């Protein structure tokens, strides 16, 4: 009897229903590989949270079966969670040369570099075998370099994961988009296609990276003083083009901001970035350099707190300040959710009478790195998958990408909408939804590698909305009697001193202690809880607020 074909199970753990936290597990029998390991920046309500990573409970439970993490490219939403996840999963990491160079930097900072195995792959090169998986790394174009799509051959069939992509017909250096590989697999037969949905709401084609050159060159030529340009630090092609433009218009370049300097150094050391000798001005020399002959490349295009551009905007940077008639160019997409912070930062630039350019009005200063509708259609038509699963986007993007595929009519089986934690099993008979696994987000606190419990976020939100009340009572440990009137300290509740409220709260605390029996008075934890409950009821009745109440008992 012939052995039945093994099934393939797909488990998305992040990136379906949000932008960021991209992570997907593929399982055949007792072998699991993980595609990408991304993070996400927190929403404003996640107070004090530095970043958000996927919940990897499923991978921890199956730790013995995880064989590798395979990366599509080096953006933070695809590699940013590695320093946190590799503490729990010590498995090899596969990626292209530039991607692994970025990973090395992060792992070195986290003290994990020595204990992690990194395996470099060549786009379009030799296939990589990991257990029952055989992977081809297909070169694709995006807004950073060394990006790949993955064609994964499994016992159940071939699946293709596009990673992030656009089809740039005139790429700036590097390998072109390998349409032939997609067509080859489409001709052979593809079980399932997982494709980037980011720009599904945009008709047409996404512009080439080269489209930014005319407008930025025009602005640099006509700039009356220095030019400060900000783009994503991972946009190596963009940085190369700005260096080339600066050379053509007789300006030198300076790099400002930790991520910008790090990425430029990495790309230059790997010979992905060409910088003519004598072209770079050191940050400490900027103030003394002729402003008419300088372009400053600064990180912080999303107005991240304490980023270089944010500090430059409020004149709080060691080496750079914005003066009247300086040109500020924001050559980056405004990521949804960052609008307020970015426009606040740009307002500061306008107040300093700078010439500010931040959208494509008057010419292209930024192009997206993600495919628009026509490119998404082209991939679908080339691959002609049996099953299609949109990935990388909020739910509306996944839904509209599914609708686009339905319109084309090239998917021979089903179009499936998944979200994080949804499990899909491919067998000889078809594709079946299985029981969901634990998925979600894990918050990481500022300045640490520690995960934050949901209760901590709730307490922070509580404090930010309703403040805190601290009743302080001095009790004689021998007699159980109060030595003085309770003191009530409040923060974040009143603009004045709230004298009337404080008097009422003091009475509540006195009454609670006086009405407690001797046994209760001997147990401080019981007294504290009684005070908290009674005070909570009183405050809610008087003010409709629910502050955090932290009773303090001093033994005297």
CSV table of N, CA and C in Angstrom, one decimal, residues 74-177:
chain,number,residue,atom,x,y,z
A,74,UNK,N,14.6,42.6,5.8
A,74,UNK,CA,15.1,43.1,7.1
A,74,UNK,C,14.3,44.2,7.7
A,75,UNK,N,13.1,44.4,7.4
A,75,UNK,CA,12.3,45.5,8.0
A,75,UNK,C,11.9,45.0,9.5
A,76,UNK,N,11.7,46.0,10.4
A,76,UNK,CA,11.4,45.7,11.8
A,76,UNK,C,10.1,44.9,11.9
A,77,UNK,N,9.2,45.1,11.0
A,77,UNK,CA,7.9,44.3,11.2
A,77,UNK,C,8.1,42.9,10.7
A,78,UNK,N,9.3,42.5,10.3
A,78,UNK,CA,9.6,41.1,9.9
A,78,UNK,C,10.7,40.5,10.7
A,79,UNK,N,11.6,41.3,11.3
A,79,UNK,CA,12.7,40.8,12.1
A,79,UNK,C,12.7,41.3,13.6
A,80,UNK,N,11.9,42.3,13.9
A,80,UNK,CA,12.1,43.0,15.2
A,80,UNK,C,11.8,42.2,16.4
A,81,UNK,N,11.1,41.1,16.3
A,81,UNK,CA,10.8,40.3,17.5
A,81,UNK,C,11.9,39.3,17.8
A,82,UNK,N,12.8,39.1,16.9
A,82,UNK,CA,13.8,38.0,17.1
A,82,UNK,C,14.6,38.1,18.4
A,83,UNK,N,15.0,39.3,18.9
A,83,UNK,CA,15.8,39.3,20.2
A,83,UNK,C,14.9,38.7,21.3
A,84,UNK,N,13.6,38.8,21.2
A,84,UNK,CA,12.7,38.4,22.3
A,84,UNK,C,12.4,36.9,22.1
A,85,UNK,N,12.1,36.5,20.8
A,85,UNK,CA,11.7,35.1,20.6
A,85,UNK,C,12.8,34.1,20.6
A,86,UNK,N,14.0,34.5,20.3
A,86,UNK,CA,15.1,33.6,20.3
A,86,UNK,C,15.5,33.2,21.7
A,87,UNK,N,15.1,33.9,22.7
A,87,UNK,CA,15.3,33.5,24.1
A,87,UNK,C,14.6,32.2,24.4
A,88,UNK,N,13.4,32.1,23.8
A,88,UNK,CA,12.6,30.9,24.0
A,88,UNK,C,12.8,29.8,23.0
A,89,UNK,N,13.2,30.2,21.7
A,89,UNK,CA,13.4,29.2,20.6
A,89,UNK,C,14.8,29.4,20.1
A,90,UNK,N,15.7,28.6,20.5
A,90,UNK,CA,17.0,28.6,20.0
A,90,UNK,C,17.2,27.8,18.8
A,91,UNK,N,16.8,28.4,17.6
A,91,UNK,CA,16.8,27.6,16.4
A,91,UNK,C,17.6,28.4,15.3
A,92,UNK,N,18.0,27.8,14.3
A,92,UNK,CA,18.8,28.6,13.2
A,92,UNK,C,17.9,29.6,12.5
A,93,UNK,N,18.5,30.7,12.1
A,93,UNK,CA,17.8,31.8,11.4
A,93,UNK,C,18.3,31.9,10.0
A,94,UNK,N,17.5,31.8,9.0
A,94,UNK,CA,17.9,31.8,7.6
A,94,UNK,C,17.5,33.2,7.0
A,95,UNK,N,18.4,33.8,6.3
A,95,UNK,CA,18.1,35.1,5.7
A,95,UNK,C,19.1,35.5,4.7
A,96,UNK,N,18.8,36.5,3.9
A,96,UNK,CA,19.8,37.0,2.9
A,96,UNK,C,20.9,37.8,3.6
A,97,UNK,N,21.9,38.2,2.9
A,97,UNK,CA,23.1,38.8,3.5
A,97,UNK,C,22.8,40.1,4.3
A,98,UNK,N,22.1,41.0,3.6
A,98,UNK,CA,21.8,42.3,4.3
A,98,UNK,C,20.8,42.1,5.5
A,99,UNK,N,19.8,41.2,5.3
A,99,UNK,CA,18.9,40.9,6.4
A,99,UNK,C,19.6,40.4,7.6
A,100,UNK,N,20.5,39.4,7.4
A,100,UNK,CA,21.2,38.8,8.5
A,100,UNK,C,22.2,39.9,9.2
A,101,UNK,N,22.7,40.8,8.4
A,101,UNK,CA,23.6,41.8,8.9
A,101,UNK,C,22.8,42.7,9.9
A,102,UNK,N,21.5,43.0,9.6
A,102,UNK,CA,20.7,43.8,10.5
A,102,UNK,C,20.3,43.0,11.7
A,103,UNK,N,20.1,41.7,11.5
A,103,UNK,CA,19.7,40.8,12.6
A,103,UNK,C,20.9,40.7,13.6
A,104,UNK,N,22.1,40.5,13.0
A,104,UNK,CA,23.3,40.4,13.9
A,104,UNK,C,23.4,41.6,14.8
A,105,UNK,N,23.2,42.8,14.3
A,105,UNK,CA,23.2,44.0,15.1
A,105,UNK,C,22.3,43.9,16.3
A,106,UNK,N,21.0,43.5,16.1
A,106,UNK,CA,20.0,43.4,17.1
A,106,UNK,C,20.4,42.3,18.1
A,107,UNK,N,20.8,41.2,17.6
A,107,UNK,CA,21.2,40.1,18.5
A,107,UNK,C,22.4,40.4,19.4
A,108,UNK,N,23.3,41.1,18.8
A,108,UNK,CA,24.5,41.5,19.5
A,108,UNK,C,24.1,42.4,20.7
A,109,UNK,N,23.2,43.4,20.4
A,109,UNK,CA,22.8,44.3,21.5
A,109,UNK,C,22.0,43.5,22.6
A,110,UNK,N,21.3,42.4,22.2
A,110,UNK,CA,20.6,41.7,23.2
A,110,UNK,C,21.4,40.5,23.8
A,111,UNK,N,22.7,40.4,23.5
A,111,UNK,CA,23.5,39.4,24.0
A,111,UNK,C,23.2,38.0,23.5
A,112,UNK,N,22.6,37.9,22.4
A,112,UNK,CA,22.2,36.6,21.9
A,112,UNK,C,23.0,36.1,20.6
A,113,UNK,N,23.9,37.0,20.2
A,113,UNK,CA,24.6,36.7,18.9
A,113,UNK,C,25.4,35.4,19.0
A,114,UNK,N,26.1,35.2,20.1
A,114,UNK,CA,27.0,34.0,20.2
A,114,UNK,C,26.2,32.7,20.2
A,115,UNK,N,25.0,32.8,20.8
A,115,UNK,CA,24.2,31.5,21.0
A,115,UNK,C,23.3,31.2,19.8
A,116,UNK,N,23.2,32.1,18.8
A,116,UNK,CA,22.3,31.9,17.7
A,116,UNK,C,23.0,31.5,16.4
A,117,UNK,N,22.5,30.6,15.7
A,117,UNK,CA,23.0,30.1,14.4
A,117,UNK,C,22.4,30.9,13.3
A,118,UNK,N,23.2,31.7,12.5
A,118,UNK,CA,22.6,32.4,11.3
A,118,UNK,C,23.1,31.8,10.1
A,119,UNK,N,22.2,31.5,9.1
A,119,UNK,CA,22.5,30.8,7.9
A,119,UNK,C,22.2,31.7,6.7
A,120,UNK,N,23.2,32.1,6.0
A,120,UNK,CA,22.9,33.0,4.8
A,120,UNK,C,22.4,32.3,3.6
A,121,UNK,N,21.5,32.9,2.9
A,121,UNK,CA,20.9,32.3,1.7
A,121,UNK,C,21.2,33.3,0.6
A,122,UNK,N,21.2,32.8,-0.7
A,122,UNK,CA,21.4,33.6,-1.8
A,122,UNK,C,20.1,33.7,-2.6
A,123,UNK,N,19.6,34.9,-2.8
A,123,UNK,CA,18.3,35.0,-3.6
A,123,UNK,C,18.5,34.4,-5.0
A,124,UNK,N,17.6,33.5,-5.4
A,124,UNK,CA,17.8,32.9,-6.7
A,124,UNK,C,18.8,31.8,-6.8
A,125,UNK,N,19.4,31.5,-5.6
A,125,UNK,CA,20.5,30.5,-5.6
A,125,UNK,C,20.0,29.1,-5.2
A,126,UNK,N,20.9,28.3,-4.6
A,126,UNK,CA,20.6,27.0,-4.2
A,126,UNK,C,19.4,26.8,-3.3
A,127,UNK,N,18.6,25.8,-3.5
A,127,UNK,CA,17.5,25.5,-2.6
A,127,UNK,C,18.0,25.1,-1.2
A,128,UNK,N,17.2,25.4,-0.2
A,128,UNK,CA,17.6,25.1,1.1
A,128,UNK,C,16.6,24.0,1.7
A,129,UNK,N,17.1,22.9,2.2
A,129,UNK,CA,16.2,21.9,2.8
A,129,UNK,C,16.2,22.0,4.3
A,130,UNK,N,15.0,22.1,4.9
A,130,UNK,CA,14.9,22.1,6.3
A,130,UNK,C,13.8,21.0,6.7
A,131,UNK,N,14.2,19.9,7.1
A,131,UNK,CA,13.3,18.8,7.3
A,131,UNK,C,12.6,18.4,6.1
A,132,UNK,N,11.2,18.4,6.1
A,132,UNK,CA,10.5,18.0,4.9
A,132,UNK,C,10.2,19.2,4.0
A,133,UNK,N,10.8,20.4,4.3
A,133,UNK,CA,10.6,21.6,3.5
A,133,UNK,C,11.8,21.9,2.6
A,134,UNK,N,11.5,22.2,1.4
A,134,UNK,CA,12.5,22.6,0.4
A,134,UNK,C,12.2,24.0,0.0
A,135,UNK,N,13.1,25.0,0.2
A,135,UNK,CA,12.7,26.4,0.0
A,135,UNK,C,13.6,27.0,-1.0
A,136,UNK,N,12.9,27.7,-2.0
A,136,UNK,CA,13.6,28.6,-2.9
A,136,UNK,C,13.4,30.0,-2.5
A,137,UNK,N,14.5,30.8,-2.5
A,137,UNK,CA,14.4,32.2,-2.2
A,137,UNK,C,14.4,33.0,-3.5
A,138,UNK,N,13.2,33.6,-3.8
A,138,UNK,CA,13.0,34.2,-5.1
A,138,UNK,C,13.2,35.7,-4.9
A,139,UNK,N,14.1,36.3,-5.7
A,139,UNK,CA,14.4,37.8,-5.6
A,139,UNK,C,13.1,38.6,-5.9
A,140,UNK,N,12.8,39.5,-5.0
A,140,UNK,CA,11.7,40.5,-5.3
A,140,UNK,C,12.2,41.9,-4.9
A,141,UNK,N,11.5,42.9,-5.5
A,141,UNK,CA,11.9,44.3,-5.2
A,141,UNK,C,10.9,44.9,-4.1
A,142,UNK,N,11.5,45.7,-3.2
A,142,UNK,CA,10.7,46.3,-2.1
A,142,UNK,C,11.4,47.6,-1.8
A,143,UNK,N,11.1,48.2,-0.6
A,143,UNK,CA,11.7,49.5,-0.3
A,143,UNK,C,13.0,49.3,0.5
A,144,UNK,N,13.5,48.1,0.7
A,144,UNK,CA,14.8,47.8,1.2
A,144,UNK,C,15.5,46.8,0.3
A,145,UNK,N,16.7,46.4,0.6
A,145,UNK,CA,17.4,45.5,-0.3
A,145,UNK,C,17.5,44.1,0.2
A,146,UNK,N,17.9,43.2,-0.8
A,146,UNK,CA,18.0,41.8,-0.4
A,146,UNK,C,16.7,41.1,0.0
A,147,UNK,N,15.6,41.5,-0.6
A,147,UNK,CA,14.3,40.9,-0.3
A,147,UNK,C,13.9,39.7,-1.1
A,148,UNK,N,13.2,38.8,-0.5
A,148,UNK,CA,12.9,37.5,-1.2
A,148,UNK,C,11.4,37.1,-0.9
A,149,UNK,N,10.8,36.5,-1.9
A,149,UNK,CA,9.6,35.7,-1.7
A,149,UNK,C,10.1,34.3,-1.4
A,150,UNK,N,9.2,33.4,-0.8
A,150,UNK,CA,9.6,32.1,-0.5
A,150,UNK,C,8.7,31.1,-1.3
A,151,UNK,N,9.3,30.2,-2.0
A,151,UNK,CA,8.5,29.1,-2.6
A,151,UNK,C,8.9,27.8,-1.8
A,152,UNK,N,8.0,27.3,-1.0
A,152,UNK,CA,8.2,26.2,-0.1
A,152,UNK,C,7.6,25.0,-0.6
A,153,UNK,N,8.4,24.0,-1.0
A,153,UNK,CA,7.9,22.7,-1.5
A,153,UNK,C,7.7,21.8,-0.2
A,154,UNK,N,6.5,21.3,-0.1
A,154,UNK,CA,6.1,20.4,1.0
A,154,UNK,C,5.5,19.1,0.5
A,155,UNK,N,5.4,18.1,1.3
A,155,UNK,CA,4.7,16.8,0.8
A,155,UNK,C,3.3,17.1,0.3
A,156,UNK,N,2.7,18.2,0.8
A,156,UNK,CA,1.3,18.4,0.4
A,156,UNK,C,1.2,19.3,-0.9
A,157,UNK,N,2.3,19.9,-1.3
A,157,UNK,CA,2.4,20.7,-2.5
A,157,UNK,C,3.2,22.0,-2.2
A,158,UNK,N,3.3,22.8,-3.3
A,158,UNK,CA,4.1,24.0,-3.2
A,158,UNK,C,3.3,25.2,-2.7
A,159,UNK,N,3.8,25.9,-1.7
A,159,UNK,CA,3.1,27.2,-1.3
A,159,UNK,C,4.1,28.3,-1.6
A,160,UNK,N,3.6,29.5,-1.9
A,160,UNK,CA,4.4,30.7,-2.2
A,160,UNK,C,4.0,31.7,-1.2
A,161,UNK,N,5.0,32.3,-0.5
A,161,UNK,CA,4.7,33.5,0.4
A,161,UNK,C,5.5,34.6,-0.2
A,162,UNK,N,4.8,35.7,-0.7
A,162,UNK,CA,5.5,36.7,-1.4
A,162,UNK,C,6.4,37.6,-0.6
A,163,UNK,N,6.2,37.6,0.8
A,163,UNK,CA,6.9,38.6,1.6
A,163,UNK,C,6.3,40.0,1.2
A,164,UNK,N,7.0,41.0,1.5
A,164,UNK,CA,6.6,42.4,1.1
A,164,UNK,C,7.2,42.6,-0.3
A,165,UNK,N,6.5,43.1,-1.2
A,165,UNK,CA,7.0,43.3,-2.6
A,165,UNK,C,6.3,44.4,-3.3
A,166,UNK,N,6.9,44.9,-4.4
A,166,UNK,CA,6.3,45.6,-5.5
A,166,UNK,C,7.1,45.2,-6.7
A,167,UNK,N,6.5,45.4,-7.9
A,167,UNK,CA,7.3,45.0,-9.1
A,167,UNK,C,7.9,46.2,-9.7
A,168,UNK,N,9.2,46.4,-9.3
A,168,UNK,CA,9.9,47.6,-9.8
A,168,UNK,C,10.6,47.2,-11.1
A,169,UNK,N,10.2,47.8,-12.2
A,169,UNK,CA,10.8,47.4,-13.5
A,169,UNK,C,12.2,48.1,-13.7
A,170,UNK,N,12.5,49.1,-12.9
A,170,UNK,CA,13.8,49.8,-13.1
A,170,UNK,C,14.4,49.9,-11.7
A,171,UNK,N,14.7,48.8,-11.0
A,171,UNK,CA,15.3,48.9,-9.7
A,171,UNK,C,16.6,49.6,-9.6
A,172,UNK,N,16.9,50.1,-8.4
A,172,UNK,CA,18.1,50.8,-8.2
A,172,UNK,C,19.1,49.8,-7.7
A,173,UNK,N,19.9,49.2,-8.6
A,173,UNK,CA,20.9,48.2,-8.2
A,173,UNK,C,20.2,47.0,-7.7
A,174,UNK,N,21.0,46.0,-7.4
A,174,UNK,CA,20.5,44.7,-6.8
A,174,UNK,C,19.7,43.9,-7.9
A,175,UNK,N,19.2,42.8,-7.5
A,175,UNK,CA,18.6,41.8,-8.4
A,175,UNK,C,17.2,42.4,-8.8
A,176,UNK,N,16.8,42.2,-10.0
A,176,UNK,CA,15.4,42.6,-10.4
A,176,UNK,C,14.4,41.6,-9.9
A,177,UNK,N,13.1,42.0,-10.0
A,177,UNK,CA,12.1,41.1,-9.5
A,177,UNK,C,12.0,39.9,-10.5
